[in-house]
Amino acid sequence: MNLSGMPKADLQIDDQVVPGDGYYPDLSTAYFIEHYAVAGEYANKSELLVEKLKLAQAEVNQELMQIVLTNAEALHQQQALFYKNAVYSKAKANLLVSKLGSTHRDNATAQSQAAIDNYEYWQSECVNALRLLQALSPNLSVELL
């Protein structure tokens, strides 16, 4: 079972790859579903997952635009791990906000508070992963005064 209570055997996982640009790694919807406990109602909607991953990827890439992480070569393994965590966390946060609109009105208040808390958690995970990724930059230096 995943965190949504759906047995994993019931999910039809159609793995879609969101390509990186050679510098950033590719992303996988199957990995996202499995490792970030994507709710069953979204897990079977591969187009939606690809869209959320592309949006999260664009936002993370925008934040990293001014930072030189490597010297014109692909990210190394640890950097790729932090990058993927940032993108998947941001996509997970965006999925949780999407879920707010699909709840019933009678229990919407409790669910919206829980989803907001989860949204804030996944947003902070994204920020933490970005900070860890930036800390690995070869151009990061400390100047002594």
Short mmCIF file of N, CA and C in Angstrom, two decimals:
data_model
loop_
_atom_site.label_atom_id
_atom_site.label_comp_id
_atom_site.label_asym_id
_atom_site.label_seq_id
_atom_site.Cartn_x
_atom_site.Cartn_y
_atom_site.Cartn_z
N MET A 1 0.83 -1.19 0.00
CA MET A 1 0.00 0.00 0.00
C MET A 1 0.87 1.25 0.00
N ASN A 2 0.38 2.28 -0.64
CA ASN A 2 1.06 3.56 -0.56
C ASN A 2 0.36 4.42 0.48
N LEU A 3 0.77 5.65 0.65
CA LEU A 3 0.21 6.50 1.70
C LEU A 3 -1.24 6.89 1.45
N SER A 4 -1.72 6.76 0.24
CA SER A 4 -3.11 7.10 -0.05
C SER A 4 -4.05 5.95 0.30
N GLY A 5 -3.50 4.81 0.73
CA GLY A 5 -4.32 3.67 1.08
C GLY A 5 -4.65 2.77 -0.09
N MET A 6 -4.16 3.10 -1.26
CA MET A 6 -4.43 2.29 -2.44
C MET A 6 -3.37 1.19 -2.55
N PRO A 7 -3.81 -0.04 -2.78
CA PRO A 7 -2.81 -1.09 -3.01
C PRO A 7 -2.04 -0.79 -4.29
N LYS A 8 -0.73 -0.93 -4.23
CA LYS A 8 0.09 -0.63 -5.41
C LYS A 8 -0.23 -1.55 -6.58
N ALA A 9 -0.70 -2.76 -6.30
CA ALA A 9 -1.02 -3.68 -7.38
C ALA A 9 -2.15 -3.17 -8.27
N ASP A 10 -3.02 -2.32 -7.72
CA ASP A 10 -4.15 -1.79 -8.49
C ASP A 10 -3.75 -0.66 -9.42
N LEU A 11 -2.60 -0.08 -9.20
CA LEU A 11 -2.18 1.06 -10.02
C LEU A 11 -1.56 0.57 -11.33
N GLN A 12 -1.97 1.19 -12.40
CA GLN A 12 -1.37 0.91 -13.70
C GLN A 12 -0.33 2.00 -13.95
N ILE A 13 0.92 1.72 -13.61
CA ILE A 13 1.97 2.73 -13.73
C ILE A 13 2.54 2.69 -15.14
N ASP A 14 2.31 3.78 -15.85
CA ASP A 14 2.84 3.96 -17.19
C ASP A 14 3.99 4.96 -17.06
N ASP A 15 5.21 4.45 -17.06
CA ASP A 15 6.36 5.31 -16.83
C ASP A 15 6.59 6.24 -18.01
N GLN A 16 6.54 7.52 -17.72
CA GLN A 16 6.85 8.55 -18.70
C GLN A 16 8.13 9.23 -18.25
N VAL A 17 9.01 9.51 -19.17
CA VAL A 17 10.27 10.17 -18.85
C VAL A 17 10.17 11.63 -19.27
N VAL A 18 10.48 12.51 -18.32
CA VAL A 18 10.57 13.94 -18.62
C VAL A 18 12.06 14.20 -18.83
N PRO A 19 12.43 14.50 -20.07
CA PRO A 19 13.86 14.61 -20.37
C PRO A 19 14.50 15.85 -19.74
N GLY A 20 15.72 15.64 -19.28
CA GLY A 20 16.55 16.77 -18.86
C GLY A 20 17.19 17.34 -20.12
N ASP A 21 18.04 18.28 -19.95
CA ASP A 21 18.68 18.89 -21.13
C ASP A 21 20.11 18.42 -21.32
N GLY A 22 20.47 17.33 -20.69
CA GLY A 22 21.84 16.85 -20.76
C GLY A 22 22.66 17.32 -19.56
N TYR A 23 22.34 18.51 -19.10
CA TYR A 23 23.00 19.05 -17.90
C TYR A 23 22.26 18.56 -16.66
N TYR A 24 20.94 18.72 -16.68
CA TYR A 24 20.11 18.21 -15.60
C TYR A 24 19.61 16.82 -15.97
N PRO A 25 19.41 15.94 -14.98
CA PRO A 25 19.01 14.56 -15.27
C PRO A 25 17.54 14.44 -15.70
N ASP A 26 17.23 13.31 -16.34
CA ASP A 26 15.85 12.99 -16.70
C ASP A 26 15.05 12.69 -15.44
N LEU A 27 13.74 12.85 -15.53
CA LEU A 27 12.84 12.57 -14.43
C LEU A 27 11.87 11.47 -14.86
N SER A 28 11.38 10.70 -13.91
CA SER A 28 10.52 9.56 -14.21
C SER A 28 9.23 9.65 -13.42
N THR A 29 8.10 9.46 -14.10
CA THR A 29 6.82 9.48 -13.38
C THR A 29 6.69 8.26 -12.47
N ALA A 30 7.22 7.12 -12.88
CA ALA A 30 7.14 5.91 -12.04
C ALA A 30 7.92 6.11 -10.74
N TYR A 31 9.10 6.69 -10.84
CA TYR A 31 9.89 6.99 -9.64
C TYR A 31 9.14 7.96 -8.74
N PHE A 32 8.55 8.98 -9.34
CA PHE A 32 7.79 9.98 -8.60
C PHE A 32 6.63 9.32 -7.86
N ILE A 33 5.87 8.46 -8.54
CA ILE A 33 4.73 7.79 -7.92
C ILE A 33 5.18 6.92 -6.76
N GLU A 34 6.22 6.15 -6.98
CA GLU A 34 6.67 5.18 -5.98
C GLU A 34 7.35 5.83 -4.78
N HIS A 35 8.23 6.79 -5.01
CA HIS A 35 9.03 7.35 -3.92
C HIS A 35 8.40 8.55 -3.23
N TYR A 36 7.41 9.16 -3.84
CA TYR A 36 6.79 10.35 -3.24
C TYR A 36 5.31 10.12 -2.94
N ALA A 37 4.90 8.86 -2.89
CA ALA A 37 3.56 8.46 -2.48
C ALA A 37 2.47 9.30 -3.15
N VAL A 38 2.50 9.30 -4.47
CA VAL A 38 1.49 10.03 -5.23
C VAL A 38 0.15 9.30 -5.06
N ALA A 39 -0.89 10.07 -4.76
CA ALA A 39 -2.22 9.50 -4.54
C ALA A 39 -2.69 8.75 -5.78
N GLY A 40 -3.44 7.68 -5.57
CA GLY A 40 -3.93 6.84 -6.67
C GLY A 40 -4.73 7.59 -7.70
N GLU A 41 -5.46 8.62 -7.27
CA GLU A 41 -6.27 9.39 -8.23
C GLU A 41 -5.41 10.13 -9.25
N TYR A 42 -4.15 10.38 -8.92
CA TYR A 42 -3.23 11.04 -9.85
C TYR A 42 -2.27 10.06 -10.50
N ALA A 43 -2.02 8.95 -9.84
CA ALA A 43 -1.00 8.00 -10.32
C ALA A 43 -1.33 7.43 -11.69
N ASN A 44 -2.61 7.31 -12.01
CA ASN A 44 -3.00 6.76 -13.32
C ASN A 44 -3.16 7.83 -14.38
N LYS A 45 -2.89 9.07 -14.04
CA LYS A 45 -3.00 10.18 -15.00
C LYS A 45 -1.60 10.64 -15.39
N SER A 46 -0.99 9.91 -16.31
CA SER A 46 0.40 10.18 -16.65
C SER A 46 0.59 11.56 -17.26
N GLU A 47 -0.41 12.05 -18.02
CA GLU A 47 -0.28 13.38 -18.63
C GLU A 47 -0.21 14.45 -17.55
N LEU A 48 -1.03 14.31 -16.51
CA LEU A 48 -1.03 15.26 -15.40
C LEU A 48 0.31 15.23 -14.67
N LEU A 49 0.83 14.03 -14.42
CA LEU A 49 2.11 13.91 -13.73
C LEU A 49 3.24 14.52 -14.54
N VAL A 50 3.23 14.29 -15.84
CA VAL A 50 4.26 14.87 -16.71
C VAL A 50 4.16 16.38 -16.67
N GLU A 51 2.94 16.91 -16.71
CA GLU A 51 2.75 18.35 -16.66
C GLU A 51 3.27 18.93 -15.35
N LYS A 52 2.94 18.30 -14.23
CA LYS A 52 3.41 18.78 -12.92
C LYS A 52 4.93 18.71 -12.82
N LEU A 53 5.52 17.63 -13.34
CA LEU A 53 6.98 17.50 -13.30
C LEU A 53 7.65 18.55 -14.17
N LYS A 54 7.09 18.82 -15.34
CA LYS A 54 7.67 19.84 -16.22
C LYS A 54 7.58 21.23 -15.59
N LEU A 55 6.45 21.53 -14.95
CA LEU A 55 6.32 22.83 -14.29
C LEU A 55 7.31 22.95 -13.13
N ALA A 56 7.42 21.90 -12.32
CA ALA A 56 8.36 21.92 -11.21
C ALA A 56 9.79 22.01 -11.72
N GLN A 57 10.09 21.29 -12.79
CA GLN A 57 11.42 21.32 -13.40
C GLN A 57 11.75 22.73 -13.86
N ALA A 58 10.80 23.40 -14.51
CA ALA A 58 11.04 24.76 -15.00
C ALA A 58 11.28 25.72 -13.83
N GLU A 59 10.51 25.58 -12.75
CA GLU A 59 10.69 26.46 -11.59
C GLU A 59 12.05 26.25 -10.94
N VAL A 60 12.45 25.00 -10.77
CA VAL A 60 13.75 24.70 -10.15
C VAL A 60 14.88 25.18 -11.07
N ASN A 61 14.76 24.93 -12.37
CA ASN A 61 15.79 25.39 -13.31
C ASN A 61 15.91 26.91 -13.28
N GLN A 62 14.79 27.60 -13.15
CA GLN A 62 14.79 29.06 -13.07
C GLN A 62 15.57 29.52 -11.84
N GLU A 63 15.35 28.85 -10.71
CA GLU A 63 16.06 29.22 -9.49
C GLU A 63 17.55 28.95 -9.58
N LEU A 64 17.92 27.96 -10.37
CA LEU A 64 19.33 27.58 -10.50
C LEU A 64 20.03 28.29 -11.66
N MET A 65 19.31 29.11 -12.39
CA MET A 65 19.84 29.72 -13.60
C MET A 65 21.13 30.52 -13.35
N GLN A 66 21.21 31.24 -12.28
CA GLN A 66 22.36 32.11 -12.01
C GLN A 66 23.50 31.40 -11.28
N ILE A 67 23.31 30.13 -10.97
CA ILE A 67 24.30 29.40 -10.18
C ILE A 67 25.03 28.40 -11.07
N VAL A 68 26.34 28.45 -11.05
CA VAL A 68 27.15 27.49 -11.80
C VAL A 68 27.42 26.31 -10.87
N LEU A 69 26.81 25.17 -11.21
CA LEU A 69 26.94 23.99 -10.36
C LEU A 69 28.14 23.13 -10.76
N THR A 70 28.44 23.11 -12.05
CA THR A 70 29.60 22.36 -12.56
C THR A 70 30.26 23.21 -13.63
N ASN A 71 31.38 22.78 -14.08
CA ASN A 71 32.08 23.49 -15.15
C ASN A 71 31.72 22.87 -16.49
N ALA A 72 30.49 23.15 -16.96
CA ALA A 72 29.97 22.74 -18.27
C ALA A 72 29.90 21.22 -18.47
N GLU A 73 29.77 20.49 -17.42
CA GLU A 73 29.57 19.04 -17.53
C GLU A 73 28.31 18.68 -16.75
N ALA A 74 27.78 17.50 -17.00
CA ALA A 74 26.55 17.08 -16.34
C ALA A 74 26.75 17.02 -14.83
N LEU A 75 25.65 17.12 -14.10
CA LEU A 75 25.72 17.05 -12.65
C LEU A 75 26.26 15.70 -12.22
N HIS A 76 27.07 15.67 -11.16
CA HIS A 76 27.53 14.38 -10.66
C HIS A 76 26.42 13.76 -9.82
N GLN A 77 26.64 12.55 -9.36
CA GLN A 77 25.59 11.74 -8.74
C GLN A 77 24.89 12.43 -7.56
N GLN A 78 25.65 13.01 -6.66
CA GLN A 78 25.06 13.64 -5.49
C GLN A 78 24.26 14.89 -5.89
N GLN A 79 24.79 15.66 -6.83
CA GLN A 79 24.06 16.83 -7.31
C GLN A 79 22.76 16.43 -7.99
N ALA A 80 22.80 15.37 -8.79
CA ALA A 80 21.60 14.88 -9.47
C ALA A 80 20.55 14.43 -8.46
N LEU A 81 21.00 13.81 -7.37
CA LEU A 81 20.07 13.38 -6.31
C LEU A 81 19.37 14.58 -5.69
N PHE A 82 20.11 15.62 -5.36
CA PHE A 82 19.52 16.82 -4.77
C PHE A 82 18.59 17.53 -5.77
N TYR A 83 19.01 17.58 -7.02
CA TYR A 83 18.19 18.20 -8.06
C TYR A 83 16.85 17.47 -8.19
N LYS A 84 16.91 16.14 -8.31
CA LYS A 84 15.68 15.36 -8.44
C LYS A 84 14.79 15.54 -7.21
N ASN A 85 15.38 15.55 -6.03
CA ASN A 85 14.60 15.74 -4.81
C ASN A 85 13.89 17.10 -4.83
N ALA A 86 14.58 18.13 -5.30
CA ALA A 86 13.97 19.46 -5.38
C ALA A 86 12.79 19.46 -6.35
N VAL A 87 12.97 18.87 -7.52
CA VAL A 87 11.90 18.87 -8.52
C VAL A 87 10.73 18.00 -8.06
N TYR A 88 11.01 16.80 -7.58
CA TYR A 88 9.93 15.91 -7.15
C TYR A 88 9.18 16.51 -5.95
N SER A 89 9.89 17.15 -5.03
CA SER A 89 9.23 17.77 -3.87
C SER A 89 8.32 18.91 -4.30
N LYS A 90 8.79 19.72 -5.23
CA LYS A 90 7.97 20.84 -5.72
C LYS A 90 6.74 20.30 -6.46
N ALA A 91 6.91 19.25 -7.25
CA ALA A 91 5.78 18.64 -7.96
C ALA A 91 4.78 18.04 -6.97
N LYS A 92 5.28 17.40 -5.93
CA LYS A 92 4.41 16.82 -4.90
C LYS A 92 3.61 17.93 -4.21
N ALA A 93 4.25 19.04 -3.88
CA ALA A 93 3.56 20.16 -3.26
C ALA A 93 2.47 20.69 -4.18
N ASN A 94 2.76 20.80 -5.47
CA ASN A 94 1.77 21.29 -6.43
C ASN A 94 0.60 20.31 -6.60
N LEU A 95 0.87 19.01 -6.51
CA LEU A 95 -0.21 18.03 -6.56
C LEU A 95 -1.12 18.15 -5.34
N LEU A 96 -0.53 18.43 -4.18
CA LEU A 96 -1.35 18.56 -2.97
C LEU A 96 -2.27 19.77 -3.07
N VAL A 97 -1.81 20.85 -3.65
CA VAL A 97 -2.66 22.02 -3.83
C VAL A 97 -3.77 21.69 -4.83
N SER A 98 -3.46 20.93 -5.87
CA SER A 98 -4.48 20.53 -6.84
C SER A 98 -5.57 19.70 -6.19
N LYS A 99 -5.19 18.93 -5.20
CA LYS A 99 -6.15 18.06 -4.52
C LYS A 99 -7.17 18.86 -3.72
N LEU A 100 -6.83 20.07 -3.30
CA LEU A 100 -7.76 20.89 -2.52
C LEU A 100 -9.06 21.13 -3.28
N GLY A 101 -8.99 21.31 -4.57
CA GLY A 101 -10.18 21.60 -5.36
C GLY A 101 -11.08 20.41 -5.55
N SER A 102 -10.60 19.20 -5.28
CA SER A 102 -11.40 18.01 -5.54
C SER A 102 -12.02 17.42 -4.28
N THR A 103 -11.95 18.11 -3.15
CA THR A 103 -12.51 17.57 -1.91
C THR A 103 -13.97 17.97 -1.76
N HIS A 104 -14.68 17.23 -0.93
CA HIS A 104 -16.08 17.55 -0.64
C HIS A 104 -16.15 18.72 0.32
N ARG A 105 -17.18 19.51 0.22
CA ARG A 105 -17.30 20.72 1.03
C ARG A 105 -17.44 20.44 2.52
N ASP A 106 -18.09 19.37 2.91
CA ASP A 106 -18.32 19.12 4.34
C ASP A 106 -17.04 18.85 5.12
N ASN A 107 -16.03 18.29 4.49
CA ASN A 107 -14.77 18.04 5.19
C ASN A 107 -13.61 18.81 4.57
N ALA A 108 -13.93 19.81 3.79
CA ALA A 108 -12.89 20.57 3.07
C ALA A 108 -11.98 21.34 4.00
N THR A 109 -12.50 21.87 5.09
CA THR A 109 -11.67 22.68 5.99
C THR A 109 -10.55 21.85 6.60
N ALA A 110 -10.89 20.69 7.14
CA ALA A 110 -9.87 19.83 7.76
C ALA A 110 -8.87 19.35 6.71
N GLN A 111 -9.37 18.95 5.56
CA GLN A 111 -8.49 18.46 4.52
C GLN A 111 -7.62 19.57 3.96
N SER A 112 -8.18 20.77 3.84
CA SER A 112 -7.37 21.86 3.29
C SER A 112 -6.25 22.23 4.25
N GLN A 113 -6.52 22.19 5.57
CA GLN A 113 -5.46 22.49 6.54
C GLN A 113 -4.36 21.44 6.47
N ALA A 114 -4.76 20.16 6.37
CA ALA A 114 -3.76 19.10 6.26
C ALA A 114 -2.97 19.23 4.96
N ALA A 115 -3.64 19.56 3.87
CA ALA A 115 -2.95 19.71 2.59
C ALA A 115 -2.02 20.90 2.60
N ILE A 116 -2.43 21.99 3.24
CA ILE A 116 -1.55 23.16 3.33
C ILE A 116 -0.30 22.82 4.13
N ASP A 117 -0.49 22.09 5.24
CA ASP A 117 0.67 21.67 6.03
C ASP A 117 1.59 20.80 5.18
N ASN A 118 1.02 19.88 4.42
CA ASN A 118 1.83 19.03 3.57
C ASN A 118 2.48 19.83 2.45
N TYR A 119 1.75 20.79 1.89
CA TYR A 119 2.29 21.65 0.85
C TYR A 119 3.52 22.39 1.38
N GLU A 120 3.38 22.98 2.58
CA GLU A 120 4.50 23.70 3.17
C GLU A 120 5.67 22.77 3.43
N TYR A 121 5.40 21.54 3.86
CA TYR A 121 6.47 20.57 4.09
C TYR A 121 7.22 20.28 2.79
N TRP A 122 6.48 19.99 1.71
CA TRP A 122 7.13 19.64 0.45
C TRP A 122 7.83 20.84 -0.17
N GLN A 123 7.30 22.04 0.02
CA GLN A 123 7.99 23.24 -0.44
C GLN A 123 9.32 23.40 0.30
N SER A 124 9.30 23.17 1.63
CA SER A 124 10.54 23.28 2.40
C SER A 124 11.54 22.20 2.00
N GLU A 125 11.05 21.01 1.63
CA GLU A 125 11.94 19.96 1.14
C GLU A 125 12.62 20.41 -0.15
N CYS A 126 11.86 21.05 -1.01
CA CYS A 126 12.42 21.56 -2.27
C CYS A 126 13.50 22.60 -1.99
N VAL A 127 13.22 23.54 -1.10
CA VAL A 127 14.18 24.59 -0.76
C VAL A 127 15.44 23.99 -0.14
N ASN A 128 15.27 23.02 0.74
CA ASN A 128 16.43 22.37 1.36
C ASN A 128 17.28 21.65 0.33
N ALA A 129 16.64 20.96 -0.61
CA ALA A 129 17.40 20.26 -1.65
C ALA A 129 18.15 21.27 -2.53
N LEU A 130 17.52 22.39 -2.84
CA LEU A 130 18.20 23.42 -3.64
C LEU A 130 19.41 23.98 -2.89
N ARG A 131 19.27 24.19 -1.61
CA ARG A 131 20.41 24.70 -0.82
C ARG A 131 21.54 23.69 -0.79
N LEU A 132 21.21 22.42 -0.62
CA LEU A 132 22.24 21.39 -0.63
C LEU A 132 22.93 21.32 -1.98
N LEU A 133 22.16 21.44 -3.04
CA LEU A 133 22.71 21.42 -4.39
C LEU A 133 23.64 22.61 -4.62
N GLN A 134 23.22 23.78 -4.18
CA GLN A 134 24.04 24.98 -4.34
C GLN A 134 25.32 24.90 -3.52
N ALA A 135 25.26 24.22 -2.39
CA ALA A 135 26.45 24.09 -1.55
C ALA A 135 27.53 23.25 -2.22
N LEU A 136 27.16 22.43 -3.19
CA LEU A 136 28.13 21.59 -3.89
C LEU A 136 28.77 22.28 -5.08
N SER A 137 28.41 23.52 -5.33
CA SER A 137 28.96 24.26 -6.46
C SER A 137 30.46 24.44 -6.33
N PRO A 138 31.23 24.19 -7.42
CA PRO A 138 32.67 24.36 -7.35
C PRO A 138 33.08 25.84 -7.27
N ASN A 139 32.17 26.72 -7.60
CA ASN A 139 32.47 28.16 -7.59
C ASN A 139 32.13 28.82 -6.26
N LEU A 140 31.61 28.04 -5.35
CA LEU A 140 31.27 28.58 -4.04
C LEU A 140 32.57 28.79 -3.27
N SER A 141 32.78 29.99 -2.80
CA SER A 141 34.00 30.26 -2.06
C SER A 141 33.70 31.16 -0.88
N VAL A 142 34.62 31.17 0.05
CA VAL A 142 34.48 32.00 1.24
C VAL A 142 35.62 33.01 1.24
N GLU A 143 35.25 34.23 1.49
CA GLU A 143 36.27 35.26 1.51
C GLU A 143 36.50 35.68 2.97
N LEU A 144 37.75 35.66 3.39
CA LEU A 144 38.07 36.07 4.75
C LEU A 144 38.26 37.57 4.80
N LEU A 145 37.66 38.19 5.79
CA LEU A 145 37.78 39.66 5.92
C LEU A 145 38.84 40.01 6.91
#
